Amino acid sequence: MSYPAWWNKTVTLYNRFEDGEGAVKWYRTVLPGCFVKTVPALIISGNIGTEKPQTTVRIRKSENYVPPAEWLSDESKRNFGFTVQNEDIIVIGNVTDDIDEYESGKRSDDFINKYKSAGCITVKSFSVNDFGALAHYKAVGI
């Protein structure tokens, strides 16, 4: 499958997993050849509107993609595949840091603050567009 030249960004996806006892673990996947676009968006909360950048990340179709329900229920798929779901974190670029909710300075909030200027988003919506010439997974976040 041939993608346009502007599908040229590398992103690092952090999938959030919470076990039955409430322990949180993050799984990191580096994904090359993505399309990234950031535009201003108006976020309305009650009577207040705030303009924040909204970023769309399109990830090329991959045989390593696992639907969220499968990924959450099968540890082997968590270790060797990726998914996209709300509250996952995506950073524009190749990032090697791990997120550890139980270590100061490595929590997800610390991580987001560290990489915000590089282009770090929390996924707020996603869709599977696995058809056509540009099959992909679309994540939108702020």
PDB file of C-alpha atoms in Angstrom:
ATOM      1  CA  MET A   1       0.000   0.000   0.000  1.00  0.00           C
ATOM      2  CA  SER A   2       1.450   3.372  -0.999  1.00  0.00           C
ATOM      3  CA  TYR A   3       0.890   6.385   1.244  1.00  0.00           C
ATOM      4  CA  PRO A   4       1.520  10.034   0.278  1.00  0.00           C
ATOM      5  CA  ALA A   5       4.865  11.631   1.098  1.00  0.00           C
ATOM      6  CA  TRP A   6       3.321  13.708   3.893  1.00  0.00           C
ATOM      7  CA  TRP A   7       2.638  10.536   5.908  1.00  0.00           C
ATOM      8  CA  ASN A   8       6.184  10.941   7.219  1.00  0.00           C
ATOM      9  CA  LYS A   9       5.991  11.472  10.978  1.00  0.00           C
ATOM     10  CA  THR A  10       7.060   9.039  13.654  1.00  0.00           C
ATOM     11  CA  VAL A  11       4.844   8.916  16.732  1.00  0.00           C
ATOM     12  CA  THR A  12       5.138   7.081  20.018  1.00  0.00           C
ATOM     13  CA  LEU A  13       1.882   5.595  21.279  1.00  0.00           C
ATOM     14  CA  TYR A  14       1.379   4.771  24.947  1.00  0.00           C
ATOM     15  CA  ASN A  15      -1.522   2.379  25.550  1.00  0.00           C
ATOM     16  CA  ARG A  16      -3.012   2.522  29.048  1.00  0.00           C
ATOM     17  CA  PHE A  17      -3.951  -0.746  30.755  1.00  0.00           C
ATOM     18  CA  GLU A  18      -5.610  -1.049  34.160  1.00  0.00           C
ATOM     19  CA  ASP A  19      -5.835  -4.511  35.702  1.00  0.00           C
ATOM     20  CA  GLY A  20      -8.687  -5.829  37.850  1.00  0.00           C
ATOM     21  CA  GLU A  21      -7.038  -4.523  41.013  1.00  0.00           C
ATOM     22  CA  GLY A  22      -6.634  -0.982  39.688  1.00  0.00           C
ATOM     23  CA  ALA A  23      -2.907  -1.160  38.896  1.00  0.00           C
ATOM     24  CA  VAL A  24      -2.028   0.874  35.790  1.00  0.00           C
ATOM     25  CA  LYS A  25       0.636  -0.098  33.255  1.00  0.00           C
ATOM     26  CA  TRP A  26       1.566   1.713  30.024  1.00  0.00           C
ATOM     27  CA  TYR A  27       2.683  -0.079  26.842  1.00  0.00           C
ATOM     28  CA  ARG A  28       4.870   1.881  24.396  1.00  0.00           C
ATOM     29  CA  THR A  29       4.892   1.430  20.600  1.00  0.00           C
ATOM     30  CA  VAL A  30       6.871   3.534  18.095  1.00  0.00           C
ATOM     31  CA  LEU A  31       4.978   3.943  14.813  1.00  0.00           C
ATOM     32  CA  PRO A  32       6.691   5.442  11.725  1.00  0.00           C
ATOM     33  CA  GLY A  33       4.978   6.811   8.620  1.00  0.00           C
ATOM     34  CA  CYS A  34       2.090   8.630  10.283  1.00  0.00           C
ATOM     35  CA  PHE A  35       0.162  11.729   9.223  1.00  0.00           C
ATOM     36  CA  VAL A  36      -0.121  14.466  11.865  1.00  0.00           C
ATOM     37  CA  LYS A  37      -2.145  17.682  11.700  1.00  0.00           C
ATOM     38  CA  THR A  38      -2.776  20.219  14.462  1.00  0.00           C
ATOM     39  CA  VAL A  39      -5.485  22.889  14.244  1.00  0.00           C
ATOM     40  CA  PRO A  40      -7.048  25.290  16.754  1.00  0.00           C
ATOM     41  CA  ALA A  41     -10.233  23.959  18.346  1.00  0.00           C
ATOM     42  CA  LEU A  42     -12.789  25.602  20.618  1.00  0.00           C
ATOM     43  CA  ILE A  43     -13.386  23.555  23.769  1.00  0.00           C
ATOM     44  CA  ILE A  44     -16.579  24.527  25.600  1.00  0.00           C
ATOM     45  CA  SER A  45     -17.084  23.729  29.273  1.00  0.00           C
ATOM     46  CA  GLY A  46     -20.287  25.140  30.722  1.00  0.00           C
ATOM     47  CA  ASN A  47     -20.431  28.778  29.611  1.00  0.00           C
ATOM     48  CA  ILE A  48     -16.692  29.092  29.014  1.00  0.00           C
ATOM     49  CA  GLY A  49     -14.946  28.526  25.700  1.00  0.00           C
ATOM     50  CA  THR A  50     -11.213  27.933  25.481  1.00  0.00           C
ATOM     51  CA  GLU A  51      -9.139  27.573  22.344  1.00  0.00           C
ATOM     52  CA  LYS A  52      -6.750  24.622  22.462  1.00  0.00           C
ATOM     53  CA  PRO A  53      -4.827  22.889  19.710  1.00  0.00           C
ATOM     54  CA  GLN A  54      -6.470  19.680  18.507  1.00  0.00           C
ATOM     55  CA  THR A  55      -4.226  17.118  16.858  1.00  0.00           C
ATOM     56  CA  THR A  56      -5.241  14.368  14.460  1.00  0.00           C
ATOM     57  CA  VAL A  57      -2.862  11.433  14.099  1.00  0.00           C
ATOM     58  CA  ARG A  58      -3.446   8.911  11.318  1.00  0.00           C
ATOM     59  CA  ILE A  59      -1.561   5.650  11.814  1.00  0.00           C
ATOM     60  CA  ARG A  60      -1.008   3.377   8.824  1.00  0.00           C
ATOM     61  CA  LYS A  61      -2.932   0.108   8.814  1.00  0.00           C
ATOM     62  CA  SER A  62      -0.802  -2.567  10.468  1.00  0.00           C
ATOM     63  CA  GLU A  63      -1.020  -6.278  11.132  1.00  0.00           C
ATOM     64  CA  ASN A  64       0.122  -5.424  14.685  1.00  0.00           C
ATOM     65  CA  TYR A  65      -3.099  -3.502  15.398  1.00  0.00           C
ATOM     66  CA  VAL A  66      -5.436  -5.220  17.873  1.00  0.00           C
ATOM     67  CA  PRO A  67      -9.026  -4.074  18.557  1.00  0.00           C
ATOM     68  CA  PRO A  68      -9.307  -2.525  22.060  1.00  0.00           C
ATOM     69  CA  ALA A  69     -11.425  -5.313  23.612  1.00  0.00           C
ATOM     70  CA  GLU A  70      -8.950  -7.992  22.466  1.00  0.00           C
ATOM     71  CA  TRP A  71      -5.939  -5.941  23.523  1.00  0.00           C
ATOM     72  CA  LEU A  72      -7.398  -5.395  27.000  1.00  0.00           C
ATOM     73  CA  SER A  73      -8.277  -9.059  27.544  1.00  0.00           C
ATOM     74  CA  ASP A  74      -5.204 -10.832  26.099  1.00  0.00           C
ATOM     75  CA  GLU A  75      -1.788 -10.199  27.654  1.00  0.00           C
ATOM     76  CA  SER A  76       0.087 -11.685  24.684  1.00  0.00           C
ATOM     77  CA  LYS A  77      -1.559  -9.118  22.406  1.00  0.00           C
ATOM     78  CA  ARG A  78      -0.634  -6.302  24.797  1.00  0.00           C
ATOM     79  CA  ASN A  79       3.015  -7.399  24.659  1.00  0.00           C
ATOM     80  CA  PHE A  80       3.263  -7.689  20.861  1.00  0.00           C
ATOM     81  CA  GLY A  81       0.579  -5.422  19.420  1.00  0.00           C
ATOM     82  CA  PHE A  82      -0.957  -2.005  19.826  1.00  0.00           C
ATOM     83  CA  THR A  83      -4.431  -0.548  19.931  1.00  0.00           C
ATOM     84  CA  VAL A  84      -5.886   2.965  20.034  1.00  0.00           C
ATOM     85  CA  GLN A  85      -8.386   3.968  22.701  1.00  0.00           C
ATOM     86  CA  ASN A  86      -9.510   7.011  24.643  1.00  0.00           C
ATOM     87  CA  GLU A  87      -7.013   8.217  27.273  1.00  0.00           C
ATOM     88  CA  ASP A  88      -4.018   6.724  25.457  1.00  0.00           C
ATOM     89  CA  ILE A  89      -1.126   9.156  24.987  1.00  0.00           C
ATOM     90  CA  ILE A  90       0.611   9.947  21.692  1.00  0.00           C
ATOM     91  CA  VAL A  91       3.845  11.920  21.340  1.00  0.00           C
ATOM     92  CA  ILE A  92       5.064  13.229  17.993  1.00  0.00           C
ATOM     93  CA  GLY A  93       8.534  11.710  17.610  1.00  0.00           C
ATOM     94  CA  ASN A  94      10.423   8.652  18.797  1.00  0.00           C
ATOM     95  CA  VAL A  95      10.333   8.639  22.596  1.00  0.00           C
ATOM     96  CA  THR A  96      12.053   6.047  24.784  1.00  0.00           C
ATOM     97  CA  ASP A  97      10.734   7.159  28.196  1.00  0.00           C
ATOM     98  CA  ASP A  98       8.487   4.823  30.143  1.00  0.00           C
ATOM     99  CA  ILE A  99       5.420   5.970  32.052  1.00  0.00           C
ATOM    100  CA  ASP A 100       5.171   4.657  35.612  1.00  0.00           C
ATOM    101  CA  GLU A 101       2.197   5.878  37.660  1.00  0.00           C
ATOM    102  CA  TYR A 102       3.953   4.778  40.860  1.00  0.00           C
ATOM    103  CA  GLU A 103       7.222   6.704  40.477  1.00  0.00           C
ATOM    104  CA  SER A 104       7.475  10.451  41.005  1.00  0.00           C
ATOM    105  CA  GLY A 105       8.572  12.256  37.853  1.00  0.00           C
ATOM    106  CA  LYS A 106       7.442   9.377  35.614  1.00  0.00           C
ATOM    107  CA  ARG A 107       3.672   9.590  36.082  1.00  0.00           C
ATOM    108  CA  SER A 108       1.465  10.246  33.064  1.00  0.00           C
ATOM    109  CA  ASP A 109       0.864  13.867  34.148  1.00  0.00           C
ATOM    110  CA  ASP A 110       4.638  14.425  34.451  1.00  0.00           C
ATOM    111  CA  PHE A 111       5.131  12.811  31.045  1.00  0.00           C
ATOM    112  CA  ILE A 112       2.461  14.956  29.350  1.00  0.00           C
ATOM    113  CA  ASN A 113       3.979  18.127  30.821  1.00  0.00           C
ATOM    114  CA  LYS A 114       7.459  17.081  29.685  1.00  0.00           C
ATOM    115  CA  TYR A 115       6.415  16.428  26.069  1.00  0.00           C
ATOM    116  CA  LYS A 116       3.601  18.976  25.590  1.00  0.00           C
ATOM    117  CA  SER A 117       5.799  21.339  23.565  1.00  0.00           C
ATOM    118  CA  ALA A 118       7.009  18.447  21.353  1.00  0.00           C
ATOM    119  CA  GLY A 119       3.422  17.541  20.511  1.00  0.00           C
ATOM    120  CA  CYS A 120       1.886  15.281  23.138  1.00  0.00           C
ATOM    121  CA  ILE A 121      -1.825  14.491  23.109  1.00  0.00           C
ATOM    122  CA  THR A 122      -4.299  12.501  25.131  1.00  0.00           C
ATOM    123  CA  VAL A 123      -6.621  10.594  22.792  1.00  0.00           C
ATOM    124  CA  LYS A 124     -10.237  11.807  23.048  1.00  0.00           C
ATOM    125  CA  SER A 125     -11.669   9.951  20.040  1.00  0.00           C
ATOM    126  CA  PHE A 126     -10.538   7.311  17.593  1.00  0.00           C
ATOM    127  CA  SER A 127     -11.794   5.390  14.607  1.00  0.00           C
ATOM    128  CA  VAL A 128     -10.717   2.414  12.539  1.00  0.00           C
ATOM    129  CA  ASN A 129     -10.645   3.307   8.842  1.00  0.00           C
ATOM    130  CA  ASP A 130      -9.220   0.022   7.585  1.00  0.00           C
ATOM    131  CA  PHE A 131     -10.474   0.216   4.018  1.00  0.00           C
ATOM    132  CA  GLY A 132      -9.494   1.922   0.783  1.00  0.00           C
ATOM    133  CA  ALA A 133      -6.171   3.116  -0.536  1.00  0.00           C
ATOM    134  CA  LEU A 134      -5.167   4.921   2.679  1.00  0.00           C
ATOM    135  CA  ALA A 135      -6.369   2.474   5.332  1.00  0.00           C
ATOM    136  CA  HIS A 136      -5.485   3.794   8.780  1.00  0.00           C
ATOM    137  CA  TYR A 137      -6.388   4.276  12.436  1.00  0.00           C
ATOM    138  CA  LYS A 138      -7.368   7.827  13.332  1.00  0.00           C
ATOM    139  CA  ALA A 139      -6.768   9.304  16.786  1.00  0.00           C
ATOM    140  CA  VAL A 140      -7.835  12.820  17.750  1.00  0.00           C
ATOM    141  CA  GLY A 141      -6.697  14.468  20.942  1.00  0.00           C
ATOM    142  CA  ILE A 142      -5.781  17.599  22.809  1.00  0.00           C
TER     143      ILE A 142
END
